[in-house]
Amino acid sequence: MHATVKHIELPAHRRAFAVSDVHGNLDCLKGLLDKIAFSTDDVLILLGDLVEKGPESIETLRYIMGLCKTHTVHVLRGNCDRLLFDDLPNDWLFHFRTHWQGNLIMNEFARRLNYTITAPDDIDGLRELVKQEFPEEHAFLMGLPVILESKHYIFVHGGIPGEDSLNRPEELEDWSCMKNDDFLHQGHSFRNKWCIVGHWPATLYREHWPCANPLVSAGQQIVSIDGGCVIKRDGQLNALRLPPVPRAEGFTWTAYDALPTATAEEFQAPSEGSIYIRYGDNALRILERGEEFCTCLHLSTGGKLDILTRDIWESKRGVFCEDSTDYLLPVQPGDTLSVIQETSRGWLVKKDGVTGWYTGKLTWRDKPCAKP
């Protein structure tokens, strides 16, 4: 199918924010909008992947539909937003459903409809029931454009080859605009407009340590804003503030995550050298196994580091890990840290969007309900 393009206006006197990849995390979306004090005077652009993989896809979708009626909200479609209704094989959807263990909108629909999925062909019946019983939600998802364009910006979930391609929309295939992995490394650049994209977590573009903040590529005029909400355990939602006339130094953002926070009591200098293993380049060899940590060799770089055992998995293809680092964060007493996990060797934390380790003492600001 061809990509649909919709033109929008972004008045210079109104604040405008771009947010991407909510993934059914309604609490984070509400928390972020509260943090930026979003109001009817503002403009919000949602870059797709509203649903799937998070805990509340249906309620997140309904909340966004409600915002569209009361606020100025522009929404485009991500690759996750119509998985149930796109022409995808039932066998693939059934496997996808099993892999994500229930946090999918099709499972939410099935529970509310008291419908049981035991085999791939059962998905056809669910589709028809959803169309009948959830007509407004279905119509909203099916009506989303793939690309939004304003005077100075192009908004798309995954990416497009360049701004000239908007003059030939019949050549733009919708799926490739939405699921466009590793877009920044494909060599595309924009001249007259800035392209704002989601889909690929910005932390995957970083080489030295994990960072979930938006990545502004000035030479390409592309900003990648997916903070890895839901997808990454240290993920966040980013609200990119859009300057009326874009320039690299003019972009600012606000981030929100639901991690518990604590205050650092001790100084820590940053590590001078560190290893960051991320998705797509995460093949390992285990050198020494341990209950809490395993000493591992990163196959592509030859780097050695200790990785949390819970973050390692083995398959027929080899040994792999979740995003992992040995980076020690620079910390000053009084700094606020988001706490990802407590271990016997210190804390895996996040500061200003950057993830790393802290070995000093902490004082909880908001005590977590359960051990992170």
Coordinates of C-alpha atoms in Angstrom, one line a residue:
M1 CA 0.0 0.0 0.0
H2 CA 1.1 3.6 -0.6
A3 CA 1.9 5.8 2.3
T4 CA -0.7 8.4 3.1
V5 CA 0.6 11.9 3.7
K6 CA -1.3 14.6 5.7
H7 CA -0.3 18.3 5.9
I8 CA -0.6 20.0 9.4
E9 CA -0.1 23.5 10.6
L10 CA 2.2 24.3 13.6
P11 CA 1.5 27.9 14.6
A12 CA 4.6 29.7 15.7
H13 CA 2.9 31.1 18.8
R14 CA 2.0 27.7 20.2
R15 CA 4.2 25.2 21.9
A16 CA 4.6 22.0 19.9
F17 CA 5.9 18.6 21.1
A18 CA 6.6 15.3 19.4
V19 CA 6.3 12.0 21.2
S20 CA 6.8 8.5 19.9
D21 CA 6.5 4.9 20.8
V22 CA 4.2 5.0 23.8
H23 CA 3.6 1.2 23.4
G24 CA 0.5 1.0 25.6
N25 CA 2.1 2.6 28.7
L26 CA -0.6 5.0 29.7
D27 CA 1.0 5.9 33.0
C28 CA 4.1 7.1 31.3
L29 CA 2.2 9.1 28.7
K30 CA 0.1 10.8 31.4
G31 CA 3.2 11.4 33.5
L32 CA 5.0 13.0 30.5
L33 CA 2.1 15.2 29.6
D34 CA 1.8 16.4 33.2
K35 CA 5.6 17.1 33.3
I36 CA 5.4 19.4 30.3
A37 CA 2.1 20.9 31.5
F38 CA 0.4 20.0 28.2
S39 CA -2.7 22.1 27.7
T40 CA -5.2 23.2 25.0
D41 CA -2.8 25.9 24.0
D42 CA -0.2 23.4 22.8
V43 CA 0.2 21.1 19.9
L44 CA 1.1 17.4 20.3
I45 CA 2.3 15.1 17.5
L46 CA 2.3 11.4 18.2
L47 CA 4.6 9.4 15.9
G48 CA 3.0 6.0 16.1
D49 CA 3.3 2.8 18.0
L50 CA 0.7 4.0 20.4
V51 CA -0.1 0.4 21.3
E52 CA 1.4 -3.1 21.7
K53 CA 3.8 -4.6 24.2
G54 CA 2.8 -2.4 27.1
P55 CA 0.2 -3.1 29.8
E56 CA -2.7 -0.9 28.7
S57 CA -3.0 -0.7 24.9
I58 CA -6.8 -0.3 24.7
E59 CA -7.0 2.3 27.5
T60 CA -4.0 4.2 26.0
L61 CA -5.7 4.2 22.6
R62 CA -8.9 5.5 24.1
Y63 CA -7.1 8.2 26.1
I64 CA -5.4 9.4 22.9
M65 CA -8.7 9.4 21.1
G66 CA -10.1 11.5 23.8
L67 CA -7.2 14.0 23.6
C68 CA -7.8 14.3 19.9
K69 CA -11.3 15.6 20.7
T70 CA -10.3 18.2 23.4
H71 CA -6.7 19.2 22.3
T72 CA -4.8 19.8 19.2
V73 CA -3.3 16.4 18.6
H74 CA -1.9 14.9 15.4
V75 CA -1.4 11.2 15.2
L76 CA 0.4 9.1 12.6
R77 CA 0.7 5.3 12.3
G78 CA 3.5 3.1 13.5
N79 CA 4.2 -0.5 12.5
C80 CA 2.6 -1.8 15.7
D81 CA -0.6 0.1 15.5
R82 CA -2.5 -2.1 13.1
L83 CA -0.9 -5.5 13.4
L84 CA -4.2 -7.2 14.0
F85 CA -5.8 -5.6 11.0
D86 CA -3.0 -5.6 8.4
D87 CA -2.5 -8.3 5.9
L88 CA -0.1 -10.3 8.1
P89 CA -0.1 -14.1 8.2
N90 CA -2.1 -15.5 11.2
D91 CA 0.9 -17.9 11.9
W92 CA 3.2 -14.9 12.3
L93 CA 0.7 -13.1 14.6
F94 CA 0.2 -16.2 16.7
H95 CA 3.9 -16.5 17.2
F96 CA 4.2 -12.8 17.9
R97 CA 1.4 -13.1 20.5
T98 CA 3.2 -16.0 22.2
H99 CA 6.6 -14.1 22.3
W100 CA 5.1 -11.1 24.1
Q101 CA 3.2 -13.2 26.6
G102 CA 0.0 -11.3 26.7
N103 CA 0.9 -7.6 26.5
L104 CA -0.7 -7.2 23.1
I105 CA -3.8 -5.4 22.1
M106 CA -5.2 -8.6 20.5
N107 CA -5.0 -10.3 23.8
E108 CA -6.7 -7.3 25.5
F109 CA -9.5 -7.4 23.0
A110 CA -9.8 -11.2 23.4
R111 CA -10.1 -10.9 27.2
R112 CA -12.8 -8.3 27.0
L113 CA -14.7 -10.3 24.4
N114 CA -14.3 -13.5 26.3
Y115 CA -12.7 -14.9 23.1
T116 CA -10.2 -17.7 23.2
I117 CA -7.2 -18.0 20.8
T118 CA -5.8 -21.5 20.7
A119 CA -4.7 -21.6 17.1
P120 CA -3.6 -19.2 14.3
D121 CA -7.0 -19.4 12.5
D122 CA -8.8 -18.2 15.6
I123 CA -7.4 -14.7 14.9
D124 CA -9.7 -14.3 11.9
G125 CA -12.7 -14.5 14.2
L126 CA -11.2 -12.0 16.7
R127 CA -10.7 -9.5 13.9
E128 CA -14.4 -9.6 13.0
L129 CA -15.5 -9.4 16.6
V130 CA -13.3 -6.3 17.2
K131 CA -14.7 -4.6 14.1
Q132 CA -18.2 -5.1 15.5
E133 CA -17.7 -4.5 19.2
F134 CA -15.0 -1.8 19.0
P135 CA -15.9 0.2 15.9
E136 CA -14.6 3.5 17.1
E137 CA -11.2 2.2 18.1
H138 CA -11.0 0.2 14.8
A139 CA -11.9 3.2 12.7
F140 CA -9.4 5.4 14.5
L141 CA -6.5 3.0 13.9
M142 CA -7.4 2.4 10.3
G143 CA -7.7 6.1 9.6
L144 CA -4.2 7.1 10.7
P145 CA -1.9 8.6 8.1
V146 CA 1.7 7.3 7.7
I147 CA 3.4 10.7 7.3
L148 CA 2.7 14.2 8.7
E149 CA 4.2 17.2 7.0
S150 CA 4.4 20.8 8.1
K151 CA 6.2 23.8 6.7
H152 CA 9.5 22.9 8.5
Y153 CA 9.0 19.3 9.5
I154 CA 8.4 15.8 8.3
F155 CA 7.1 13.3 10.9
V156 CA 7.2 9.6 10.2
H157 CA 7.5 6.6 12.4
G158 CA 10.4 4.8 10.8
G159 CA 11.8 7.0 8.0
I160 CA 11.7 7.9 4.4
P161 CA 14.5 8.3 1.7
G162 CA 14.3 12.1 1.6
E163 CA 12.0 15.0 1.4
D164 CA 11.8 14.8 -2.4
S165 CA 10.0 11.4 -2.0
L166 CA 7.0 13.3 -0.7
N167 CA 6.5 14.6 -4.2
R168 CA 6.0 11.0 -5.3
P169 CA 3.9 9.5 -2.6
E170 CA 2.8 6.7 -4.9
E171 CA 6.4 5.4 -4.7
L172 CA 6.4 5.3 -0.9
E173 CA 5.4 1.9 0.5
D174 CA 3.7 2.4 3.9
W175 CA 5.3 -0.5 5.7
S176 CA 8.8 0.6 4.8
C177 CA 8.0 4.0 6.2
M178 CA 6.9 2.6 9.5
K179 CA 9.3 -0.3 10.1
N180 CA 12.6 1.2 9.0
D181 CA 15.3 -0.1 11.3
D182 CA 18.5 1.8 11.9
F183 CA 17.3 4.7 9.8
L184 CA 20.1 7.1 10.8
H185 CA 22.8 4.8 9.4
Q186 CA 21.2 4.5 6.0
G187 CA 22.8 7.7 4.6
H188 CA 19.6 9.7 4.1
S189 CA 19.7 13.5 4.7
F190 CA 17.2 16.3 4.4
R191 CA 17.8 19.9 3.2
N192 CA 14.8 22.1 3.6
K193 CA 12.9 20.3 6.4
W194 CA 13.8 18.3 9.5
C195 CA 12.7 14.7 9.7
I196 CA 11.5 13.6 13.1
V197 CA 11.4 9.8 13.6
G198 CA 10.7 7.1 16.2
H199 CA 10.7 3.3 15.9
W200 CA 14.4 2.6 16.5
P201 CA 15.3 3.4 20.2
A202 CA 17.9 6.3 20.2
T203 CA 20.0 4.4 22.7
L204 CA 20.9 1.9 19.9
Y205 CA 22.7 4.6 18.0
R206 CA 25.0 5.4 20.9
E207 CA 28.4 3.6 20.9
H208 CA 30.0 4.3 24.3
W209 CA 27.2 4.1 26.8
P210 CA 23.3 3.7 26.9
C211 CA 21.4 7.0 26.5
A212 CA 17.7 7.2 25.9
N213 CA 17.5 10.9 25.1
P214 CA 16.6 12.1 21.6
L215 CA 19.5 12.1 19.1
V216 CA 19.9 15.2 17.0
S217 CA 21.8 14.5 13.8
A218 CA 22.5 18.0 12.5
G219 CA 24.2 17.0 9.2
Q220 CA 21.3 14.8 8.2
Q221 CA 18.6 17.1 9.7
I222 CA 17.1 14.1 11.4
V223 CA 16.0 13.7 15.1
S224 CA 15.4 10.2 16.5
I225 CA 13.2 10.5 19.6
D226 CA 12.2 6.9 20.6
G227 CA 13.3 6.6 24.2
G228 CA 12.7 2.8 24.4
C229 CA 9.6 3.1 26.6
V230 CA 8.4 -0.5 27.4
I231 CA 11.0 -2.0 25.0
K232 CA 14.0 -1.2 27.2
R233 CA 14.0 -1.7 31.0
D234 CA 15.7 1.7 31.3
G235 CA 13.4 3.2 28.7
Q236 CA 11.7 6.6 28.9
L237 CA 9.2 8.7 26.9
N238 CA 10.6 11.8 25.3
A239 CA 8.7 15.0 24.5
L240 CA 10.7 16.8 21.9
R241 CA 10.0 20.6 21.9
L242 CA 9.8 21.7 18.3
P243 CA 11.2 25.2 17.7
P244 CA 9.1 27.2 15.2
V245 CA 12.2 27.5 12.9
P246 CA 14.3 24.4 13.4
R247 CA 18.0 24.4 14.0
A248 CA 20.2 21.8 15.7
E249 CA 20.8 23.8 18.9
G250 CA 17.2 24.8 19.1
F251 CA 15.8 21.3 20.0
T252 CA 15.1 20.6 23.7
W253 CA 13.2 17.8 25.3
T254 CA 11.6 16.5 28.5
A255 CA 11.8 12.9 29.5
Y256 CA 9.7 10.8 31.8
D257 CA 10.1 7.2 33.2
A258 CA 8.3 5.4 35.9
L259 CA 11.5 4.2 37.7
P260 CA 11.9 4.9 41.4
T261 CA 14.3 7.7 42.3
A262 CA 17.0 8.1 44.9
T263 CA 19.5 10.7 45.9
A264 CA 23.2 10.0 45.6
E265 CA 25.2 10.5 48.8
E266 CA 28.7 10.0 47.5
F267 CA 30.9 11.3 44.6
Q268 CA 31.8 8.9 41.8
A269 CA 34.1 9.7 38.8
P270 CA 33.1 8.3 35.4
S271 CA 35.0 5.4 34.0
E272 CA 37.5 6.3 31.4
G273 CA 36.8 3.4 29.1
S274 CA 33.6 1.3 29.0
I275 CA 31.9 -1.3 26.9
Y276 CA 28.3 -1.0 25.7
I277 CA 26.6 -4.0 24.2
R278 CA 23.3 -3.3 22.4
Y279 CA 20.7 -5.1 20.3
G280 CA 22.0 -6.1 16.9
D281 CA 25.6 -6.5 18.2
N282 CA 25.0 -8.6 21.3
A283 CA 26.6 -12.0 20.6
L284 CA 28.7 -13.3 23.5
R285 CA 30.8 -16.1 24.8
I286 CA 30.5 -16.8 28.5
L287 CA 33.9 -17.1 30.1
E288 CA 32.8 -17.6 33.7
R289 CA 29.3 -18.3 34.9
G290 CA 27.9 -16.9 38.2
E291 CA 24.5 -16.8 39.9
E292 CA 24.3 -13.0 39.7
F293 CA 26.9 -12.0 37.1
C294 CA 28.7 -13.8 34.3
T295 CA 32.0 -12.7 32.9
C296 CA 31.6 -12.5 29.1
L297 CA 33.5 -11.8 25.9
H298 CA 31.7 -9.5 23.4
L299 CA 32.4 -11.3 20.2
S300 CA 32.5 -8.4 17.8
T301 CA 34.8 -6.1 19.9
G302 CA 36.7 -8.6 22.0
G303 CA 35.7 -6.6 25.1
K304 CA 35.3 -8.4 28.4
L305 CA 32.8 -7.4 31.1
D306 CA 30.5 -8.8 33.8
I307 CA 26.9 -9.0 32.7
L308 CA 23.9 -9.7 34.9
T309 CA 23.0 -13.4 34.5
R310 CA 19.3 -12.6 34.2
D311 CA 20.1 -10.5 31.0
I312 CA 21.7 -13.4 29.2
W313 CA 20.0 -16.0 27.1
E314 CA 21.1 -18.9 24.9
S315 CA 19.6 -20.3 21.7
K316 CA 20.5 -22.4 18.8
R317 CA 22.1 -19.3 17.2
G318 CA 24.4 -18.7 20.2
V319 CA 24.6 -16.6 23.4
F320 CA 23.1 -13.1 23.6
C321 CA 22.3 -10.5 26.1
E322 CA 20.0 -7.5 26.7
D323 CA 21.6 -4.1 26.4
S324 CA 24.5 -4.1 28.9
T325 CA 27.3 -1.8 30.0
D326 CA 30.1 -1.5 32.6
Y327 CA 30.0 2.3 32.4
L328 CA 30.4 4.1 35.8
L329 CA 28.3 7.3 35.7
P330 CA 29.7 10.6 36.9
V331 CA 27.8 11.3 40.1
Q332 CA 27.9 14.2 42.5
P333 CA 26.4 14.1 46.1
G334 CA 22.8 15.3 45.8
D335 CA 22.2 14.0 42.3
T336 CA 18.8 12.4 41.6
L337 CA 19.2 8.9 40.1
S338 CA 16.5 6.7 38.6
V339 CA 17.1 3.2 40.0
I340 CA 16.9 0.3 37.5
Q341 CA 18.2 -2.5 39.6
E342 CA 20.0 -3.2 42.9
T343 CA 22.8 -5.7 42.9
S344 CA 25.5 -6.9 45.3
R345 CA 28.0 -4.8 43.4
G346 CA 26.1 -1.5 43.3
W347 CA 23.2 0.0 41.5
L348 CA 22.3 0.1 37.9
V349 CA 20.9 3.6 37.5
K350 CA 20.0 6.4 35.1
K351 CA 21.0 10.0 35.3
D352 CA 19.8 12.6 32.7
G353 CA 18.8 9.8 30.3
V354 CA 22.2 8.0 30.6
T355 CA 22.4 4.5 32.1
G356 CA 25.3 3.2 34.1
W357 CA 26.5 1.9 37.4
Y358 CA 26.8 3.7 40.8
T359 CA 28.6 2.1 43.7
G360 CA 28.0 4.7 46.4
K361 CA 25.2 5.1 48.9
L362 CA 21.7 6.1 48.0
T363 CA 18.8 7.7 49.9
W364 CA 15.4 6.8 48.4
R365 CA 13.3 9.7 47.3
D366 CA 10.3 7.6 46.4
K367 CA 10.6 4.1 47.7
P368 CA 9.6 1.5 45.1
C369 CA 6.7 -0.8 45.8
A370 CA 8.9 -3.8 45.0
K371 CA 12.6 -4.3 44.5
P372 CA 13.5 -3.0 41.0

